[in-house]
XYZ file of C-alpha atoms in Angstrom:
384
model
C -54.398 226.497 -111.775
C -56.525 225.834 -108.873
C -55.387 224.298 -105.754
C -58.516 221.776 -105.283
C -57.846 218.301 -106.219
C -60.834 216.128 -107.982
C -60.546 214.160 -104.298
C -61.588 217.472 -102.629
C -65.064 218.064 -104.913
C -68.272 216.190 -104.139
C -68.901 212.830 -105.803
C -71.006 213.993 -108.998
C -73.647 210.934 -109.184
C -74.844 210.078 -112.981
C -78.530 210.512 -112.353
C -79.759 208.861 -115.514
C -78.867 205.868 -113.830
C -78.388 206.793 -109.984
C -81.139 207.535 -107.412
C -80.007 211.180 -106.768
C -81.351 210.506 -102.989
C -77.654 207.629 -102.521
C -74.843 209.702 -101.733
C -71.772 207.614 -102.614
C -68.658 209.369 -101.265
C -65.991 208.703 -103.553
C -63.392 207.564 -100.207
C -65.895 204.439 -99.706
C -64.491 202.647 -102.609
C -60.961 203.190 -101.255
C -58.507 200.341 -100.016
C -57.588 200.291 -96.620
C -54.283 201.215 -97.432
C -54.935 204.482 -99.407
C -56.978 205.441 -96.432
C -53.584 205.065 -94.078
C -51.056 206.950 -96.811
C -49.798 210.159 -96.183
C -48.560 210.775 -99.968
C -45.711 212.822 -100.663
C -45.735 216.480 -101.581
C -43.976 217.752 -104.933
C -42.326 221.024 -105.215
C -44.615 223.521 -106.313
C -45.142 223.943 -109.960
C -46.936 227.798 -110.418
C -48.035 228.886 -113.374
C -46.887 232.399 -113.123
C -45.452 234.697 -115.898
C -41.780 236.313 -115.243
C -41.060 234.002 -112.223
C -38.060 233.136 -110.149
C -38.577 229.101 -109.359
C -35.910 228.522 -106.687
C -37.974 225.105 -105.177
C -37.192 221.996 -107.264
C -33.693 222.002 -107.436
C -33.889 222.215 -111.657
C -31.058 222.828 -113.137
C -31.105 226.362 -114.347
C -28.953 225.485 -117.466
C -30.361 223.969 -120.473
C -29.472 219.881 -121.399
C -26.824 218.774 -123.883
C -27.544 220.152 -127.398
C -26.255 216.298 -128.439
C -29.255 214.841 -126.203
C -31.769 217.231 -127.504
C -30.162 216.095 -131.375
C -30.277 212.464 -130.525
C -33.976 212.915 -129.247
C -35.420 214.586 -132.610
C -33.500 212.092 -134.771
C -35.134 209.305 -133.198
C -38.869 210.675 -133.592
C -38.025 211.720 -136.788
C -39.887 214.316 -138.865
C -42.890 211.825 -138.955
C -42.679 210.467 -135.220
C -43.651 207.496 -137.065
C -41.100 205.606 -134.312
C -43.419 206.311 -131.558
C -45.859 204.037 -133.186
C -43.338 201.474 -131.491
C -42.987 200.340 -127.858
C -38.998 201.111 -126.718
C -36.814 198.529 -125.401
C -37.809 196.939 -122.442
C -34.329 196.580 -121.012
C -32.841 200.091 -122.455
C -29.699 198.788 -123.818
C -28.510 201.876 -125.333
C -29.200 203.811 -122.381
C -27.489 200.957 -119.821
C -24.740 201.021 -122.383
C -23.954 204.897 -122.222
C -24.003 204.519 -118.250
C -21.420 201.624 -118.485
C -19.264 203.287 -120.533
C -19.622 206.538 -118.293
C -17.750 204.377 -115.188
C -15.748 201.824 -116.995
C -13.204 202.566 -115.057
C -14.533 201.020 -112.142
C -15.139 197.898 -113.774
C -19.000 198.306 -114.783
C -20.746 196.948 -117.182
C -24.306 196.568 -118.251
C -25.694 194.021 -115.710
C -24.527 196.197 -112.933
C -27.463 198.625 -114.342
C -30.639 199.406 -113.894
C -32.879 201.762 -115.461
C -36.190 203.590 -114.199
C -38.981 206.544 -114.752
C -36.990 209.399 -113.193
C -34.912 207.720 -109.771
C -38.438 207.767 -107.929
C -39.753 204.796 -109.401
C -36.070 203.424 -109.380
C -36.693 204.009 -105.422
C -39.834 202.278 -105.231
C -38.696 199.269 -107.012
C -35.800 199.450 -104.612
C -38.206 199.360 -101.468
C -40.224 196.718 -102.073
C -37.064 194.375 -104.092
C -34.485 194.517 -101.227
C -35.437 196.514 -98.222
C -39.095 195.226 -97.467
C -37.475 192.994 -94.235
C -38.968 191.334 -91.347
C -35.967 194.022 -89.320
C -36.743 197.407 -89.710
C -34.973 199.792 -92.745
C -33.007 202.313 -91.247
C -33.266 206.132 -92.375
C -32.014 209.478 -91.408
C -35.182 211.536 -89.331
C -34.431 214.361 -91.927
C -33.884 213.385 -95.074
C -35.890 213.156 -98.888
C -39.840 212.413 -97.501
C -40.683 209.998 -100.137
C -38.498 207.493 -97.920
C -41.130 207.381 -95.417
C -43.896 207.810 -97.820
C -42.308 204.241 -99.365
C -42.180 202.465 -96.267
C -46.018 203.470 -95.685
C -46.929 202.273 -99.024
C -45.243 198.813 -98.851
C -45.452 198.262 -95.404
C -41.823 198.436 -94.231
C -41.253 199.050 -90.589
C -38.056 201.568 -90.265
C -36.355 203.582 -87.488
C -35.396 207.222 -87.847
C -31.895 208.021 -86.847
C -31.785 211.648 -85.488
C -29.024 213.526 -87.363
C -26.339 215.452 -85.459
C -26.752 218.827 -83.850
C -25.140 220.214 -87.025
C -27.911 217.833 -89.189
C -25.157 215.770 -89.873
C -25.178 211.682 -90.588
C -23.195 210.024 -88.093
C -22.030 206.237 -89.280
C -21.910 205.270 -85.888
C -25.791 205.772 -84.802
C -26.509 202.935 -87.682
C -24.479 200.083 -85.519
C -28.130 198.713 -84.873
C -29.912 195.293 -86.045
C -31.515 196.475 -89.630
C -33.277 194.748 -92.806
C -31.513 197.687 -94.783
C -30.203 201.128 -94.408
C -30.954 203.927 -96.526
C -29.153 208.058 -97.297
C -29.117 210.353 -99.489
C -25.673 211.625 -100.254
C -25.482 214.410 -100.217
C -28.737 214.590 -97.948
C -31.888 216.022 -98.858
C -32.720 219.114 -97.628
C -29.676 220.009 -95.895
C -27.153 219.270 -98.751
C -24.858 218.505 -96.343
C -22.137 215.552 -97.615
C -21.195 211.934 -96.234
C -17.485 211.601 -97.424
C -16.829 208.191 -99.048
C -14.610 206.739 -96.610
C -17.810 207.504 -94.085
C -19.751 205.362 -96.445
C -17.535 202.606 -97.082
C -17.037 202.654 -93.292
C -21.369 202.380 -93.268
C -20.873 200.011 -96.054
C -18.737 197.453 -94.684
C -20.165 197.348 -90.845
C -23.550 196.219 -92.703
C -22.852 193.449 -94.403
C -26.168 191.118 -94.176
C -28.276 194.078 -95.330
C -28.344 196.411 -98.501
C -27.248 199.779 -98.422
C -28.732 202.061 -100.703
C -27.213 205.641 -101.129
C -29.572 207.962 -103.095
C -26.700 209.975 -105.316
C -29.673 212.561 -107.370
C -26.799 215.508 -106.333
C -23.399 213.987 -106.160
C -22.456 215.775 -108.902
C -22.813 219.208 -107.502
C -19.526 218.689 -105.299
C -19.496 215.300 -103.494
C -17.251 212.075 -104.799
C -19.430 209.198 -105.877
C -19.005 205.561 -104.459
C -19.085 203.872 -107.938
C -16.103 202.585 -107.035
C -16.900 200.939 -104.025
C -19.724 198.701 -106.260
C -17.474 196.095 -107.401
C -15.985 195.543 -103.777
C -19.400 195.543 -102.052
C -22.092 193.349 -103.024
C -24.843 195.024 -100.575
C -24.399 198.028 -101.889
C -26.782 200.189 -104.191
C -26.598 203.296 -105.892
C -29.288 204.997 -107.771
C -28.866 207.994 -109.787
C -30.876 210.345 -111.838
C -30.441 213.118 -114.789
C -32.852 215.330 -113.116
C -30.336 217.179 -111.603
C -26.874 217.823 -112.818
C -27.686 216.911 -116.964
C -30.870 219.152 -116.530
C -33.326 216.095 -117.687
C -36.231 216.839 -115.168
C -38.894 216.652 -117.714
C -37.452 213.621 -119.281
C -37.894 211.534 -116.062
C -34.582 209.026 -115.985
C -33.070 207.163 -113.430
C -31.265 204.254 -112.827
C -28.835 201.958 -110.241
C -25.817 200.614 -109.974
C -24.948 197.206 -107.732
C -24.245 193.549 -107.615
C -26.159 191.540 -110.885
C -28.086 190.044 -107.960
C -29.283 193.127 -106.756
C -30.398 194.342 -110.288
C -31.595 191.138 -110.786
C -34.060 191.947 -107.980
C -35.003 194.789 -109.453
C -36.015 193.734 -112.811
C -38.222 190.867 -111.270
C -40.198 193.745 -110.020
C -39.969 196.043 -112.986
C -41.158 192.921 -115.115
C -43.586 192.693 -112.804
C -45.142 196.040 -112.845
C -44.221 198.174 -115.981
C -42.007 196.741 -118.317
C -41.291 199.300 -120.796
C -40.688 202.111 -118.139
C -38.598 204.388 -120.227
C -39.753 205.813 -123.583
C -37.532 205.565 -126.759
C -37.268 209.861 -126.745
C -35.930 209.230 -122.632
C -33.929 206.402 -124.105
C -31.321 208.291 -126.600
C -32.008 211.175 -124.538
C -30.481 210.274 -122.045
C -27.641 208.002 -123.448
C -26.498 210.900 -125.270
C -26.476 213.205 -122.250
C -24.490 210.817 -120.512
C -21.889 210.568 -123.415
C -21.676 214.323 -123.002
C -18.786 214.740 -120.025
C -18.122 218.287 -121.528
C -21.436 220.012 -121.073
C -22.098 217.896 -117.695
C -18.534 219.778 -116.544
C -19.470 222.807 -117.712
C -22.987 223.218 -116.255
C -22.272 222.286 -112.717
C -19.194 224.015 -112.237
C -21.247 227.095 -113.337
C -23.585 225.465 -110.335
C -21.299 225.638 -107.720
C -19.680 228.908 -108.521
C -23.025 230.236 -108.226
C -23.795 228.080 -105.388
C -20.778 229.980 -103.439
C -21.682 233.542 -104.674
C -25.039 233.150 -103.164
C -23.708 232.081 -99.658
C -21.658 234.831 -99.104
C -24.122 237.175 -100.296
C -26.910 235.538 -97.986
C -24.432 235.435 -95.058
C -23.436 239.063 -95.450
C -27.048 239.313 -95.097
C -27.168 237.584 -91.720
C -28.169 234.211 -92.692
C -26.709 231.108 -91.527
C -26.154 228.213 -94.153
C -25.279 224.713 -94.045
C -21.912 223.653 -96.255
C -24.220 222.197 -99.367
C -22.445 219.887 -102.143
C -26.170 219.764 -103.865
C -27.860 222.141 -106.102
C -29.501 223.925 -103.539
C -28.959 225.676 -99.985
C -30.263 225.014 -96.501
C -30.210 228.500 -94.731
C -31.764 230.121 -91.894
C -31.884 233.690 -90.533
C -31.697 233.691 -87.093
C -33.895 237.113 -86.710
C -36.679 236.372 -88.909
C -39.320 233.351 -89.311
C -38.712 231.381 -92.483
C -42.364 230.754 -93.066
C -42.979 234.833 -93.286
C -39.925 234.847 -95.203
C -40.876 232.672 -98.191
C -44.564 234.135 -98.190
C -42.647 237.577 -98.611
C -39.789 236.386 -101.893
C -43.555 234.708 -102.930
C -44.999 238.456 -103.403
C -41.991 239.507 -105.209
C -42.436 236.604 -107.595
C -39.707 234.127 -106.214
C -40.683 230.745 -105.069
C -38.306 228.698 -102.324
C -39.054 225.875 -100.480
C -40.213 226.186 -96.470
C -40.857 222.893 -94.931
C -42.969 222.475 -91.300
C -41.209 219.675 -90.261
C -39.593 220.114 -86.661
C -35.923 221.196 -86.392
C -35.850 222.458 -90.021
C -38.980 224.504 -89.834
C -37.023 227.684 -89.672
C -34.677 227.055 -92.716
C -35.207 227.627 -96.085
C -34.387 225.437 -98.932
C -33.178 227.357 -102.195
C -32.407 226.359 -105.249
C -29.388 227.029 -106.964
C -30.007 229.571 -110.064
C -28.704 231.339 -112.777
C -26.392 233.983 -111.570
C -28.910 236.718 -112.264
C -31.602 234.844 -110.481
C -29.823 234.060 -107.435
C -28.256 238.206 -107.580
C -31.959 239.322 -107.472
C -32.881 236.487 -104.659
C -29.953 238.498 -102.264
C -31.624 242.189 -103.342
C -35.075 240.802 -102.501
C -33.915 239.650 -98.962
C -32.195 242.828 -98.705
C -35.029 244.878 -98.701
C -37.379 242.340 -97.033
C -34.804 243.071 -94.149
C -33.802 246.522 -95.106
C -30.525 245.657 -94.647
């Protein structure tokens, strides 16, 4: 696929009804706004046969056969149900996720549900941390936080993360409209324990926190069950990640009814039938399935550990991850030259330019054959 967007090409004029002699560059009908944005990037998608895609953090493991049953019975052999707009408020989705953590005292209007936890994110910004005091955010963390802030006009501070690119609770004891993390954080994978974020939690009372959870489940201990004591706090989920439902595009949060309250006054105001009825039982049924959600990401993580030791016996230094990926660095060889080089042998990874993480790679955490032939790559790439 080519790399030129239709915003790249020349503004094609329709001549039956345009002097050809009036350029029109397509920018001039732009807001003010989209001429400020700096949008954010998505992983690389390449259309490549026989490739190794270590960039997205996908789960390398297929979804539950129950969600993939649950999604053909509602089209049924017809699809004469798509015909039908879904249910605006999801029930049976919000249902499945209250019964997933009814232990911890949730039920259904302590949900809410999104397209994929992006747009849950974006409802988030501009419903509860769009403050006249500025939202507080790790400098290294999931880009689309910034991007947000840009797009809705939220002033924020940075907090630098530690010298090991750890959050420290302590540097948020500042004046905020808001605080937001991902947990674990995004590249690094490194993990805020919960007692850290009840500790963050509970200093902040007079402002949400939101803790982005997309790879909790990939070794880190939620905070559902600090919800019900902690009315500023919000966590949003996805099934990207550990129920392998990128392509199905669900998300959703869990908080105080007032906070989800906030966010369905802007759902209602913007799209109110976000999630499809396929994404619907989909997803309620891959919820339902604890078994296969156990089974796939401790299959994760033991691959996850087989590929640090075989990258560090390699020379490479890696951050502890509890995600679905790795944050590594080789302290003898650029990381931009190193991607472009797994690239030519038909493996993608992720290299990003950003300062103090410009030399680390972020990898994805494969199959076990995928991540085996990732190590022999790097092995002869440094003919080790």
């Amino acid at each position: 696929s080519s790399d030129v967007c239709s915003s790249d090409l020349p503004f094609q004029a329709d001549t039956a009804s345009n002097p050809p002699d009036l350029p029109t560059p397509m920018s001039q009908f732009w807001s003010p706004l989209v001429h400020s944005l700096t949008p954010y990037v998505p992983g690389e998608q390449p259309k490549l046969a026989n490739l190794i895609k270590l960039n997205t953090n996908e789960n390398p493991y297929p979804p539950s056969p129950h969600a993939v049953a649950a999604m053909h019975a509602e089209m049924g052999a017809d699809g004469n149900t798509l015909r039908l707009y879904p249910d605006p408020n999801a029930d049976r989705l919000k249902e499945a996720v209250a019964q997933h953590f009814a232990d911890f005292g949730i039920g259904t209007r302590n949900i809410f549900v999104g397209n994929g936890s992006d747009e849950v994110l974006a409802h988030a910004f501009m419903a509860l941390l769009k403050h006249d005091k500025p939202l507080l955010l790790p400098d290294i963390t999931y880009s689309f936080y910034p991007v947000y802030c840009e797009l809705y006009g939220i002033d924020s501070i940075a907090i630098p993360l530690g010298e090991q690119f750890e959050i420290r609770v302590d540097d948020y004891a500042r004046d905020n409209g808001g605080i937001i993390l991902a947990n674990p954080n995004a590249p690094t994978g490194q993990l805020l324990s919960l007692a850290e974020i009840e500790r963050l939690v509970a200093a902040h009372p007079q402002s949400v926190v939101v803790i982005d959870e997309a790879y909790i489940d990939f070794g880190g201990e939620t905070a559902i069950a600090l919800v019900t004591r902690y009315p500023n706090l919000l966590l949003i989920r996805t099934l990207s990640k550990s129920h392998s439902l990128a392509g199905l595009r669900v998300g959703y949060a869990v908080g105080h009814t007032d906070l989800i309250e906030a966010l369905d006054r802007v759902k209602n105001s913007f799209n109110s039938y976000p999630l499809d009825r396929l994404a619907i039982v989909g997803a309620a049924a891959a919820i339902a399935d604890k078994e296969h959600l156990e089974k796939t990401r401790q299959a994760v993580m033991a691959s996850r550990a087989t590929l640090v030791a075989g990258l560090e016996q390699l020379g490479f230094a890696v951050l502890p991850s509890a995600a679905n990926f790795i944050f590594a660095r080789h302290p003898q060889h650029d990381a931009a030259k190193l991607a472009a080089q797994l690239r030519e042998r038909q493996i993608i990874v992720r290299h990003f330019k950003q300062p103090r993480i410009n030399q680390h790679l972020r990898i994805s955490i494969g199959t076990d054959q995928e991540c085996a032939a990732l190590v022999d790559a790097l092995r002869t790439i440094l003919s080790v």
